[in-house]
Coordinates of C-alpha atoms in Angstrom, one line a residue:
Chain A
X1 CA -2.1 -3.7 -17.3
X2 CA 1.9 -3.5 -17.3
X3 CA 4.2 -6.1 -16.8
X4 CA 7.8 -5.0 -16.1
X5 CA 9.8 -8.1 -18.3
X6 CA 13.3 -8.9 -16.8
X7 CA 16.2 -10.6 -17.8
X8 CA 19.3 -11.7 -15.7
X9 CA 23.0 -11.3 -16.6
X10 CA 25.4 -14.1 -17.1
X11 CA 28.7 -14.4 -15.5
X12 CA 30.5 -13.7 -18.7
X13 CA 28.4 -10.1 -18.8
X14 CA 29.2 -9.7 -15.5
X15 CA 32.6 -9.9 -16.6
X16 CA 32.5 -7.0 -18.9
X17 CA 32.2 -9.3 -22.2
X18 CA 30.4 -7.0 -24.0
X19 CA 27.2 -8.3 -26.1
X20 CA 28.0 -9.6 -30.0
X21 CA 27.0 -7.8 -32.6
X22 CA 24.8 -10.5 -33.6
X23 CA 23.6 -10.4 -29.8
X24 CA 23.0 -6.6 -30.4
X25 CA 21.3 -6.8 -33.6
X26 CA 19.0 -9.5 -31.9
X27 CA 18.3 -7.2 -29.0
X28 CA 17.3 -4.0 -31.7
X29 CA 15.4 -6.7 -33.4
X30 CA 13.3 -7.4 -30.5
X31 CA 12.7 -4.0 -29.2
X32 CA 11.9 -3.0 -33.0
X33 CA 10.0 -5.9 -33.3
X34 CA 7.6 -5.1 -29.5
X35 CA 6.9 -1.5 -31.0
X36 CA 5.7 -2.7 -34.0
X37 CA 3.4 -4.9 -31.7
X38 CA 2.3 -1.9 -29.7
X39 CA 3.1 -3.1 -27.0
X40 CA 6.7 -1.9 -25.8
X41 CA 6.5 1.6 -23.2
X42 CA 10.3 1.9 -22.3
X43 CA 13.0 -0.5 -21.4
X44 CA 16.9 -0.5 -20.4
X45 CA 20.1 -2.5 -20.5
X46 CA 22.3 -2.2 -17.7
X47 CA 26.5 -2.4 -17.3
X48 CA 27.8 -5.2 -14.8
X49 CA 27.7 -4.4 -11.1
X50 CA 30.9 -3.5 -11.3
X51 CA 30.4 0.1 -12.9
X52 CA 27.3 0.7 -10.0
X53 CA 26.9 0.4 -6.1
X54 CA 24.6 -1.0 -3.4
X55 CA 23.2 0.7 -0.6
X56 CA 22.3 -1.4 2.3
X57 CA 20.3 0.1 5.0
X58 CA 19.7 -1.4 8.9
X59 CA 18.2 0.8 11.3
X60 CA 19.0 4.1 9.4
X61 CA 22.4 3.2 8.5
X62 CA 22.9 3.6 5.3
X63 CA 25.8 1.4 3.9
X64 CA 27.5 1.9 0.7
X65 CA 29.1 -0.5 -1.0
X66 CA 30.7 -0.8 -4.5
X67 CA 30.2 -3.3 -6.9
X68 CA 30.8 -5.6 -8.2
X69 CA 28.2 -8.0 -6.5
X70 CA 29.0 -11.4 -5.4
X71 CA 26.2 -13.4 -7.0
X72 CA 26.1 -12.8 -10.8
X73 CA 23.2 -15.0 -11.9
X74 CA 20.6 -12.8 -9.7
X75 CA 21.6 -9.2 -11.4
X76 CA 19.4 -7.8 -13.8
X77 CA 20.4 -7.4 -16.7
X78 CA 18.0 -5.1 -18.1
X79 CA 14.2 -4.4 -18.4
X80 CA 10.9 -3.5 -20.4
X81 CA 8.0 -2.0 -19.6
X82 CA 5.0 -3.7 -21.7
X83 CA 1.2 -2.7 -21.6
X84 CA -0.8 -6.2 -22.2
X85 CA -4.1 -7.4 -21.7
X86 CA -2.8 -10.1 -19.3
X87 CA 0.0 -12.2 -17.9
X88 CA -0.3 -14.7 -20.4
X89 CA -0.2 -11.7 -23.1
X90 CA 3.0 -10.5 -21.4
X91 CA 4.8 -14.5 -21.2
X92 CA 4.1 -14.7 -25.0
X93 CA 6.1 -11.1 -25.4
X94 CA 8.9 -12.4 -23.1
X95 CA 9.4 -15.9 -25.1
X96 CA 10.1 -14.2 -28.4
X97 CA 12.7 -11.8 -26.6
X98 CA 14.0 -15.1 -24.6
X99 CA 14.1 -17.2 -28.0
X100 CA 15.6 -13.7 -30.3
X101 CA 18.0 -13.1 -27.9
X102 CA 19.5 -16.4 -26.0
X103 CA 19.0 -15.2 -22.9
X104 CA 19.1 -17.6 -19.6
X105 CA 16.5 -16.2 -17.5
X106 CA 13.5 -13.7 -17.7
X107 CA 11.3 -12.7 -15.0
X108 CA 7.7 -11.4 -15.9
X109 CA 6.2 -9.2 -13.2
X110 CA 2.9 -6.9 -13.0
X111 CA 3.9 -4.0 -12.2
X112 CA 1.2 -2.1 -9.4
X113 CA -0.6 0.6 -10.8
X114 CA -3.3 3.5 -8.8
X115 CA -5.9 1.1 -9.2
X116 CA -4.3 -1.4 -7.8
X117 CA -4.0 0.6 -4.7
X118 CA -7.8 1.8 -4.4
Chain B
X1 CA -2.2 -30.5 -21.3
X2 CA -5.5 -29.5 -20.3
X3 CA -8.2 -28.2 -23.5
X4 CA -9.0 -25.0 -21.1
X5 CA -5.5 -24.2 -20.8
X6 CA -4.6 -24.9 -24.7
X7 CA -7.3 -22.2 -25.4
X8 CA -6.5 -20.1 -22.9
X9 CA -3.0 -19.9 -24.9
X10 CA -4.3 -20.2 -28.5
X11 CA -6.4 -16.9 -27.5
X12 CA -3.1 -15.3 -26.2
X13 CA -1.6 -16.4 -29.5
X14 CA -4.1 -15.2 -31.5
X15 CA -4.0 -11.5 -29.8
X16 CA -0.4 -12.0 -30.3
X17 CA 0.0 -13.2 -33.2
X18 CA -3.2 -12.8 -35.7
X19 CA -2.4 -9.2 -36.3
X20 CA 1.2 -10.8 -37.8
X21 CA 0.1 -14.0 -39.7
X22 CA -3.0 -12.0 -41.2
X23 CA -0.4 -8.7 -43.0
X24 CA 1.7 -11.3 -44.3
X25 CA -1.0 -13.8 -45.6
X26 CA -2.7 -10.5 -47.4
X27 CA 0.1 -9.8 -48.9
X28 CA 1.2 -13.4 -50.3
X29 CA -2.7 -13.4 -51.1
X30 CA -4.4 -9.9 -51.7
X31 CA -7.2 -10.0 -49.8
X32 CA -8.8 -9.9 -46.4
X33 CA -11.0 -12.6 -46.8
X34 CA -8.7 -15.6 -48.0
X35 CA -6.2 -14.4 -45.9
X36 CA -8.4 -14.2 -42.4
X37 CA -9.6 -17.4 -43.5
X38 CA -6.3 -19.1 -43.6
X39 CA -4.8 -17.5 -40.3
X40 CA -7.6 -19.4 -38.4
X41 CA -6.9 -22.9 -40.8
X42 CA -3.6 -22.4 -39.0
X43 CA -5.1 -22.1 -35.8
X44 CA -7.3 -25.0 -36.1
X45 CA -4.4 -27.2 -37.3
X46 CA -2.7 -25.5 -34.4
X47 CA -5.2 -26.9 -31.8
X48 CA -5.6 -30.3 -33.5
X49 CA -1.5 -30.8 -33.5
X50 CA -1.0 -29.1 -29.8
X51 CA -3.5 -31.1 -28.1
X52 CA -1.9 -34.0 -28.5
X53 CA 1.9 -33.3 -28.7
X54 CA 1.8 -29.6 -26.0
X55 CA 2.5 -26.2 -27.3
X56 CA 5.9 -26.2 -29.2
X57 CA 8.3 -23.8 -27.6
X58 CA 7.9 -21.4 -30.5
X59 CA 3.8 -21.3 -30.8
X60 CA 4.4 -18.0 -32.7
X61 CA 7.3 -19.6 -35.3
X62 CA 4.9 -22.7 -35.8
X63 CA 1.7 -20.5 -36.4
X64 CA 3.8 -18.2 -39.2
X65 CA 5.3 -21.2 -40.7
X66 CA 2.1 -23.0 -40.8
X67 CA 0.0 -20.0 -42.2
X68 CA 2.5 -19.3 -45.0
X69 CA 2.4 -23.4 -46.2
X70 CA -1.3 -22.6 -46.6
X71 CA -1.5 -19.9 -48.7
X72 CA 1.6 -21.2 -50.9
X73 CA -0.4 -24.1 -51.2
X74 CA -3.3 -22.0 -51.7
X75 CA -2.2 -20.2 -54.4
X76 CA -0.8 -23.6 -56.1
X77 CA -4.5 -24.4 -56.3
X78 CA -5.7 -21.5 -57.5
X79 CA -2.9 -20.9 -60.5
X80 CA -3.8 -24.6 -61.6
X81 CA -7.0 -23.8 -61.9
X82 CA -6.5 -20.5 -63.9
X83 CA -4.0 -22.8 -66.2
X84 CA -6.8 -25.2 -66.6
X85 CA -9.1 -22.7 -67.5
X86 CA -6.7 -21.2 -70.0
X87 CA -6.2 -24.4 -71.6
X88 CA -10.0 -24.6 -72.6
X89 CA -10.0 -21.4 -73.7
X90 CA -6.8 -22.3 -75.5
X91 CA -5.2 -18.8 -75.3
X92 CA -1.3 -18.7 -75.2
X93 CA -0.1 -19.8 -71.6
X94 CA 1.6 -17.5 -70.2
X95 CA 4.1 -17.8 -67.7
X96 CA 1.7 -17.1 -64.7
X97 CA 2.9 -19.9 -62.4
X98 CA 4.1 -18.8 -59.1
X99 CA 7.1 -19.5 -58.6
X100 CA 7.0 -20.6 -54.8
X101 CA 10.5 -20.2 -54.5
X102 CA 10.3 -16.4 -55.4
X103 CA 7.9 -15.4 -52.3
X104 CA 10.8 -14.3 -50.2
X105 CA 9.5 -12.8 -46.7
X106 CA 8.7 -9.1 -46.9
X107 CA 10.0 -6.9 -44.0
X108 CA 7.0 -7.1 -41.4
X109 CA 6.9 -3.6 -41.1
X110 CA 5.5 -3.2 -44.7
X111 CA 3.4 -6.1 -44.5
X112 CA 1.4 -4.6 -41.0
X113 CA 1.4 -0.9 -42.1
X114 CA -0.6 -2.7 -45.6
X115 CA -2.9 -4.2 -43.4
X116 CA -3.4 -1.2 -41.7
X117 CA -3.8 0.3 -44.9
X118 CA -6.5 -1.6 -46.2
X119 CA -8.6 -2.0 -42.6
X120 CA -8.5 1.7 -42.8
X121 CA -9.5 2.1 -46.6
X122 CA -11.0 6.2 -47.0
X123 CA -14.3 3.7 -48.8
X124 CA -15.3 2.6 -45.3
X125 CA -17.4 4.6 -42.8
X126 CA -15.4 5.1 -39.8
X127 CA -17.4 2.8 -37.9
X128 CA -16.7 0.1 -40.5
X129 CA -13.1 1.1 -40.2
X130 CA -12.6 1.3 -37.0
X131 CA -14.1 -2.8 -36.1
X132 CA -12.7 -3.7 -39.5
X133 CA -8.6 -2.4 -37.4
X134 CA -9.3 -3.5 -33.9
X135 CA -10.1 -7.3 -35.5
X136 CA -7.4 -7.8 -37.9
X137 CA -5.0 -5.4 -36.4
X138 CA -5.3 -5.5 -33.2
X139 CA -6.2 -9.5 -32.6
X140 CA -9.9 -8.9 -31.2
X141 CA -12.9 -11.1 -31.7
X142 CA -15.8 -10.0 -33.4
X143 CA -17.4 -10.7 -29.7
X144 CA -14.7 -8.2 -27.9
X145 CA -15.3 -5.5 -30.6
X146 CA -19.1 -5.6 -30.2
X147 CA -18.4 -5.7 -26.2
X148 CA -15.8 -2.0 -26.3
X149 CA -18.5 -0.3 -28.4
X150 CA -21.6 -1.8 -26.6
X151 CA -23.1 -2.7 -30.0
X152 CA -24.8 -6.6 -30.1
X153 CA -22.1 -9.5 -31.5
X154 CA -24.3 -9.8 -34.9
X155 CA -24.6 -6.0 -35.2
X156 CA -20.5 -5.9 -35.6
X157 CA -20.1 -9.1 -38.0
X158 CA -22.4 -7.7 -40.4
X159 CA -20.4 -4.3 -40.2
X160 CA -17.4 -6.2 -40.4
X161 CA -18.9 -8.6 -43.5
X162 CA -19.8 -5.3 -45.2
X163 CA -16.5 -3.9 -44.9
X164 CA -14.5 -7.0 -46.7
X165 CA -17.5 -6.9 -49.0
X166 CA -16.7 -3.2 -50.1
X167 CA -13.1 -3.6 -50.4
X168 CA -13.6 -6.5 -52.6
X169 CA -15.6 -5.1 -54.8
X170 CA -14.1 -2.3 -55.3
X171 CA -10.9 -4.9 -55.8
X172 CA -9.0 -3.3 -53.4
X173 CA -5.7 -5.3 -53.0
X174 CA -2.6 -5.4 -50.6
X175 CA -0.9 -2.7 -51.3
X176 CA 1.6 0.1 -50.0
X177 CA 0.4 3.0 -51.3
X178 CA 2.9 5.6 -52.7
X179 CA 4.4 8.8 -51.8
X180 CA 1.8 10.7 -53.1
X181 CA -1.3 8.9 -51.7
X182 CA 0.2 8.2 -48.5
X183 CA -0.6 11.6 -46.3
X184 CA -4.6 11.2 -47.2
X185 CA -4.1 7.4 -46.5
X186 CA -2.7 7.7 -43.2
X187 CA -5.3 10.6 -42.4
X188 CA -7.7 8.2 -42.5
X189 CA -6.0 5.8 -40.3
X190 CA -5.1 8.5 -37.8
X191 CA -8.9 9.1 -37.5
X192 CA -9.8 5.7 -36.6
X193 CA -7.0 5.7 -34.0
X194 CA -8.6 8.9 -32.7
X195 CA -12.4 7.9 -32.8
X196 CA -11.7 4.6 -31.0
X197 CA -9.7 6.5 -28.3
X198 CA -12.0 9.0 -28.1
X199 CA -15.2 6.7 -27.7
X200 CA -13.5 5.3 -24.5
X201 CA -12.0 8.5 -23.2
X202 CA -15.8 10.0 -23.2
X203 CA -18.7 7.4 -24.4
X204 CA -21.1 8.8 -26.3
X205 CA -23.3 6.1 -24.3
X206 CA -23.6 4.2 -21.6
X207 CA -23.6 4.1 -17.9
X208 CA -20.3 4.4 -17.3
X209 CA -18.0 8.1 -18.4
X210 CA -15.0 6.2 -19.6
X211 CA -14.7 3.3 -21.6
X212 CA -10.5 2.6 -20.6
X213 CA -10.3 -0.6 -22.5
X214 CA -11.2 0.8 -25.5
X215 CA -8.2 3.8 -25.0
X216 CA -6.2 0.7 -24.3
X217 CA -6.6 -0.3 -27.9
X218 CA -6.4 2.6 -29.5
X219 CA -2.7 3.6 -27.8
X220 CA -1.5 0.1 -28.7
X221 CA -2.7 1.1 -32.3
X222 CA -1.4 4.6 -32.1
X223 CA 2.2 2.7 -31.1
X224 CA 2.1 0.4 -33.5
X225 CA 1.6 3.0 -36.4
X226 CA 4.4 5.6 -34.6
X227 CA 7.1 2.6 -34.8
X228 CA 5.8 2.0 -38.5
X229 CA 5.5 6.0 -39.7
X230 CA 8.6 7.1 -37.5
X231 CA 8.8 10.2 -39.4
X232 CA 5.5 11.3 -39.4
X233 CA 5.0 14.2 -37.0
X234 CA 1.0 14.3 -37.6
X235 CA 1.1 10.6 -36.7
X236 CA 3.8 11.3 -33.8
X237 CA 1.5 14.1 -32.6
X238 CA -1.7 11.7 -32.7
X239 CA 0.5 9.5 -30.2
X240 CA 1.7 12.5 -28.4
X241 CA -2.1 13.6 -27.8
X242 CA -3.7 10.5 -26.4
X243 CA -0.5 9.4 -24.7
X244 CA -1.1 12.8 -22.9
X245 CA -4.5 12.2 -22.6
X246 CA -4.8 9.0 -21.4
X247 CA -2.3 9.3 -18.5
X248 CA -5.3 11.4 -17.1
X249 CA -7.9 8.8 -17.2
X250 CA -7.6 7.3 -13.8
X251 CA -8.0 11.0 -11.9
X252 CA -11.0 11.8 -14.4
X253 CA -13.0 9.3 -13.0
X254 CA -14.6 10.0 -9.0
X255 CA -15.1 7.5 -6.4
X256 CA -18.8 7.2 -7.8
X257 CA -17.5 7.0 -11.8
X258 CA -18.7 10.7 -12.1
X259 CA -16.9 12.9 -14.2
X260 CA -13.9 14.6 -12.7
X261 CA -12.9 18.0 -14.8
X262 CA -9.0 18.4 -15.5
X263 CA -9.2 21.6 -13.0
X264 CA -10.4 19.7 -10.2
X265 CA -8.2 16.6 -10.8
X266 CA -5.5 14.9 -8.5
X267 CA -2.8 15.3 -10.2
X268 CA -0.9 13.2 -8.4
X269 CA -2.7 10.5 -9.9
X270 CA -1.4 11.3 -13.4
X271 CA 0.4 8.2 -14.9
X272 CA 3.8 9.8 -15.6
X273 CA 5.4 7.3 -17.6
X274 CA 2.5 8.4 -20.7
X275 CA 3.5 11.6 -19.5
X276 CA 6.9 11.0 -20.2
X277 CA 6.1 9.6 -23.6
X278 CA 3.8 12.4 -24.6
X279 CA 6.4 15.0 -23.7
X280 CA 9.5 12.8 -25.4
X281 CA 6.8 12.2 -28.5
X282 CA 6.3 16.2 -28.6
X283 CA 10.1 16.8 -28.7
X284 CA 10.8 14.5 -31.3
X285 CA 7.9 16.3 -33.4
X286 CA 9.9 18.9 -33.3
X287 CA 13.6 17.4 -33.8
X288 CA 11.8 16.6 -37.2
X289 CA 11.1 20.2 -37.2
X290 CA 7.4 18.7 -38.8
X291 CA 4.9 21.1 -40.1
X292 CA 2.5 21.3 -37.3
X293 CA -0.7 20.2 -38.0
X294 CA -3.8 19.6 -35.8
X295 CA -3.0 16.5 -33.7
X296 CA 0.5 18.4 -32.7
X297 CA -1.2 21.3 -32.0
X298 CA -3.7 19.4 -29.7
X299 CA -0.4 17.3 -28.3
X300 CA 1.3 20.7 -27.5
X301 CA -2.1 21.5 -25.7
X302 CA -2.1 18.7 -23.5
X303 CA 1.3 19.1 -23.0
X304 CA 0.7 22.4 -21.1
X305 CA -1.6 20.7 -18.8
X306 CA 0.4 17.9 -18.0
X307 CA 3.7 20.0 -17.5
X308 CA 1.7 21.9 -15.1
X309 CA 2.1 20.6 -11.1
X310 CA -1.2 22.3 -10.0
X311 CA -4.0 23.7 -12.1
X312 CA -3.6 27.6 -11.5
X313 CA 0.1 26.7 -12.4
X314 CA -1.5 25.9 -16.2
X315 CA -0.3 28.3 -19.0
X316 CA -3.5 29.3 -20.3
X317 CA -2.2 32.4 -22.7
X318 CA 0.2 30.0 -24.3
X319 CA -3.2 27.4 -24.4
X320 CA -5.2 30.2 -26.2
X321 CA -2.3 31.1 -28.5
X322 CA -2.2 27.1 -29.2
X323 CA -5.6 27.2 -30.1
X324 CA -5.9 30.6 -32.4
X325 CA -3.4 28.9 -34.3
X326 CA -5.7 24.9 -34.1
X327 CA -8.9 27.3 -35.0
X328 CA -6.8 28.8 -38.2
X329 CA -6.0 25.4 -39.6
X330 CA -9.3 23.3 -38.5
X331 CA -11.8 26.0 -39.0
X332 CA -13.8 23.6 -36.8
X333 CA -16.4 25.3 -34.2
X334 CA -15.6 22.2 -31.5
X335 CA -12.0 23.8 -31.4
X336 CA -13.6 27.3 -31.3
X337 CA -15.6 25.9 -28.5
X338 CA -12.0 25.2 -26.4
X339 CA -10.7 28.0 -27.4
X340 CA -13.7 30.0 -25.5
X341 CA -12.5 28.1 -22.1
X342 CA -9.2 28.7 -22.6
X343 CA -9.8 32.1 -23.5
X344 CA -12.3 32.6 -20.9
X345 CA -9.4 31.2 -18.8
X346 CA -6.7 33.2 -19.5
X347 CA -8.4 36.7 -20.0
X348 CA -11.8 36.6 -17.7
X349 CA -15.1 34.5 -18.4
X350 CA -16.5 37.9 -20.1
X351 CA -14.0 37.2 -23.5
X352 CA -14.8 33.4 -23.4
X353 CA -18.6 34.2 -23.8
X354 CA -17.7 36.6 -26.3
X355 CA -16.3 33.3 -28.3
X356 CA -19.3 31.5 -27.3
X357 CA -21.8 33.6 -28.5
X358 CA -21.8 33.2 -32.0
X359 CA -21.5 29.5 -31.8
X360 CA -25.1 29.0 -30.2
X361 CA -26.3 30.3 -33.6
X362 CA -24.1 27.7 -35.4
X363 CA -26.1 25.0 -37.1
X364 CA -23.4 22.2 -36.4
X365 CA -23.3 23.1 -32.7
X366 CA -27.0 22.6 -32.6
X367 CA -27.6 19.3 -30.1
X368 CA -24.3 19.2 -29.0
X369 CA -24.3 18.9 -25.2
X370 CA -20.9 20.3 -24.1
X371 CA -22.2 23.8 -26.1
X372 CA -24.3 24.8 -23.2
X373 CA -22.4 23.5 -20.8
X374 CA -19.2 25.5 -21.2
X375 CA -21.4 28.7 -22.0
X376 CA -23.3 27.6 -18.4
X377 CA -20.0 27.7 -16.9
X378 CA -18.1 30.8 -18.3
X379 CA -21.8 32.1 -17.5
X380 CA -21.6 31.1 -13.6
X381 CA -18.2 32.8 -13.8
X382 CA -19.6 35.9 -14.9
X383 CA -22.0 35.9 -12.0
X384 CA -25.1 35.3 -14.7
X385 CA -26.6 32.5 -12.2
X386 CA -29.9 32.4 -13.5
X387 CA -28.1 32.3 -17.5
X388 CA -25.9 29.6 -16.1
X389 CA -28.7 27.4 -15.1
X390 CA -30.4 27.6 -18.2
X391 CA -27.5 26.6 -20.0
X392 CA -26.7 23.6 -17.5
X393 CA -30.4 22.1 -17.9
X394 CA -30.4 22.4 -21.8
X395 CA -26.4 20.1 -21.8
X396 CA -28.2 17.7 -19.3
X397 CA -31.1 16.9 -21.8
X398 CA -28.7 17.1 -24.7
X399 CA -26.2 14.2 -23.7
X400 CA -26.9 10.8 -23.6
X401 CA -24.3 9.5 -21.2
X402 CA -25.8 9.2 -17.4
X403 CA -23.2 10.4 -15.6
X404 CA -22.8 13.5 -17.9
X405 CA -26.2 14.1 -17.4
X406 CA -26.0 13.9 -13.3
X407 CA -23.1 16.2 -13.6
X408 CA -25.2 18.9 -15.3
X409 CA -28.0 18.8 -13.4
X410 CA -26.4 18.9 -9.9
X411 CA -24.3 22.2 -11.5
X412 CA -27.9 23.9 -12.5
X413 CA -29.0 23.2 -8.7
X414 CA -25.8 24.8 -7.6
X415 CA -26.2 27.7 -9.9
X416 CA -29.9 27.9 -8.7
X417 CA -28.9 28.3 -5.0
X418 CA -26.0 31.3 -6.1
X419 CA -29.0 32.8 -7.8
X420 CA -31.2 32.4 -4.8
X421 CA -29.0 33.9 -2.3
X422 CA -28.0 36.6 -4.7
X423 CA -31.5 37.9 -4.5

């Protein structure tokens, strides 16, 4: 099963204070480190809201507004992809990145699959 | 805490984690044995310290700490005894004292590829090989082992007893082996990767056709050993292959887990993202601009399938091209075998049985099922009905998997009802 592993931004991120490199070199050291495990499928970082834009859409209306986004401490930040036996398999991945990299907040979520759907 | 939830999350960790604490104990110790049996002292201590004070918030840190205070202590015991020893014998000590301070940590990478290594040692039978890797390198219990290859719990320990037995004897060591050894080491490795995916992309036994927790294991050790051996291309076309492979496994599989042929497959049920990875894997094969070998051949195989959107869409001159080069290096009548379909495919069932033919004669093809049944098929395409049935009855009482079986005989009915009305 897959678990899509998120992580939020900070309000100094969303600020455009770029990572560290120590905060970089923790980051490498964790996606090296969930490929040696076997684990790791894909993943991306993302820039602040400011260099993207949301679409809102009501009754077929499509709304486009540019970032950046008001609340800071609900934007992703980035993402992995892992393929784990189970939840509790994917929490144990997420701790080491939480504890290598100082991050705030990180959201573990199954992510559906076909045979979910059956 | 609650015990069922500690063990719940020591058998995470040990999935986790086991794989990690066991390279690095061989290596500080040299063998599998003493170094299995110290990774679970630390999970014992684990559960005795954790049921009373709660998981620390690094379990993992703990377990690695924990594991390595062992085996330095360990090895303490055992260099006393050896100076002991030495001292009755009254030979010239030597400076053979550890130095604890000296046992810096290695770079993980080595220490797992070692393990790997020596779980895939070229003096163990594949089978030995391949429970000997998905225990120690990939975290399972004996009990999970013996459940992905259907075999009784007792029937894997004593292959896995055997194993460490075999590499004792024959003092085999941590070690990283050198330049020179390394291609024929990793050959061997690649195969267990390969015979572990390929026992749960088509059982040899068994009720059901596929066997997807055991392909499960056998990507996760296919992607562990790609981020090890980056520049490997065999090892990167290995990945490449089952990634490919694998993203088929959910449309191979009917509503009644019958077989479902690649031809006849939904191929919007294709997992894309191993897709993606296949296709990324096959590019950066040839970035290295690797000599191509038989698992990148195979990769570049799949690779036609899965970059085609329907199946008459499928490049099968480039497929038979990719195979008259596979049969060139492998000289292996299986491939030949494919290379009838995809030449049958590509130029008219008449040139595929011409491929066929003289591999009914060979004496390694004898028994095996899928033999008759690609003849019966290129056969049925031919408009030989009556040929075509004969061929699909011998494959049916060849294989031993059920729904193999059901397949084959339901295509000799159909083949008897073509020959029926054709008369």
């Amino acid at each position: 099963m897959r678990y899509m592993v998120m992580h939020y931004e900070t309000e100094a991120m969303e600020n455009g204070v770029t990572p560290t490199p120590e905060q970089q070199a923790a980051i490498g050291e964790y996606m090296r480190e969930s490929a040696m495990a076997g684990v790791l499928l894909g993943g991306e970082g993302v820039h602040p809201s400011s260099a993207g834009a949301r679409l809102e859409i009501a009754d077929g209306d499509v709304r486009i507004i540019d970032g950046p986004f008001a609340e800071a401490k609900e934007l992703i930040a980035g993402f992995a992809i892992l393929e784990v036996d189970s939840l509790a398999e994917a929490i144990e991945h997420a701790r080491k990145f939480a504890l290598m990299t100082g991050v705030e907040r990180v959201d573990v979520r199954r992510v559906v699959e076909f045979s979910d759907l059956q | 805490m609650e015990a069922g939830d500690l063990d719940a999350t020591l058998a995470t960790l040990w999935r986790v984690e086991s794989p990690r604490v066991v390279a690095r104990l061989v290596r500080l110790v040299g063998d599998l044995d003493t170094a299995e049996e110290l990774a679970q002292d630390a999970f014992v201590a684990a559960i005795e310290k954790w049921r009373h004070e709660g998981v620390p918030g690094n379990p993992a840190g703990w377990l690695n700490t924990t594991a390595r205070f062992l085996a330095v202590d360990r090895i303490r015991r055992r260099d006393t005894k050896r100076h002991k020893y030495r001292l009755v014998a009254a030979t010239t000590p030597r400076s053979t004292e550890l130095d604890i301070g000296q046992i810096v940590d290695g770079d993980l990478a080595d220490d797992l590829l070692g393990l790997i290594f020596m779980s895939c040692h070229p003096i163990l039978s594949p089978d030995a090989r391949s429970a000997l890797t998905l225990k120690l390198v990939c975290g399972l219990t004996t009990g999970e082992v013996a459940r992905a290859f259907l075999a009784p719990e007792a029937t894997i320990a004593q292959r896995v007893v055997r194993a460490k037995r075999t590499l004792a004897a024959a003092d085999i060591r941590f070690e990283l082996p050198g330049p020179a050894e390394r291609p024929a080491r990793l050959a061997a490795v690649r195969e267990v990767v390969y015979l572990v995916f390929n026992e749960g992309y088509s059982a040899t036994s068994g009720d059901s056709w596929v066997r997807p927790e055991l392909c499960s294991e056998a990507l996760r050790l296919g992607r562990m050993l790609a981020s090890l051996t980056p520049d490997d291309t065999e090892t990167l076309g290995l990945l490449a292959l089952i990634e490919l492979q694998a993203s088929r496994l959910t449309a191979r599989v009917g509503p009644q887990g019958d077989p479902v042929l690649l031809m006849d497959q939904d191929r919007t049920r294709w997992d894309r993202l191993l897709i993606q990875r296949g296709l990324a894997l096959i590019e950066q094969i040839h970035r290295l601009r690797g000599t191509v070998g038989p698992y990148a051949l195979q990769a570049a195989i799949a690779a036609c399938h899965a970059r085609a959107a329907t199946a008459a869409d499928t490049d099968w001159p480039r497929i038979a091209a990719l195979y008259d080069g596979l049969v060139q290096i492998t000289s292996s009548p299986v491939v030949e075998l494919n290379r009838a379909v995809a030449i049958g495919r590509a130029f008219g069932p008449q040139a595929g049985l011409d491929v066929v033919r003289p591999l009914l004669d060979h004496p390694a093809m004898r028994g095996y099922h899928l033999l008759p049944a690609v003849a019966g098929d290129l056969s049925c395409g031919a408009g030989n009905h009556e040929e075509a049935r004969q061929y699909f009855l011998s494959s049916a009482a060849l294989t031993a998997n059920t729904q193999q079986r059901r397949t084959m005989q339901r295509r000799a009915a159909d083949c008897a009802t073509h020959h029926a009305g054709s008369t």
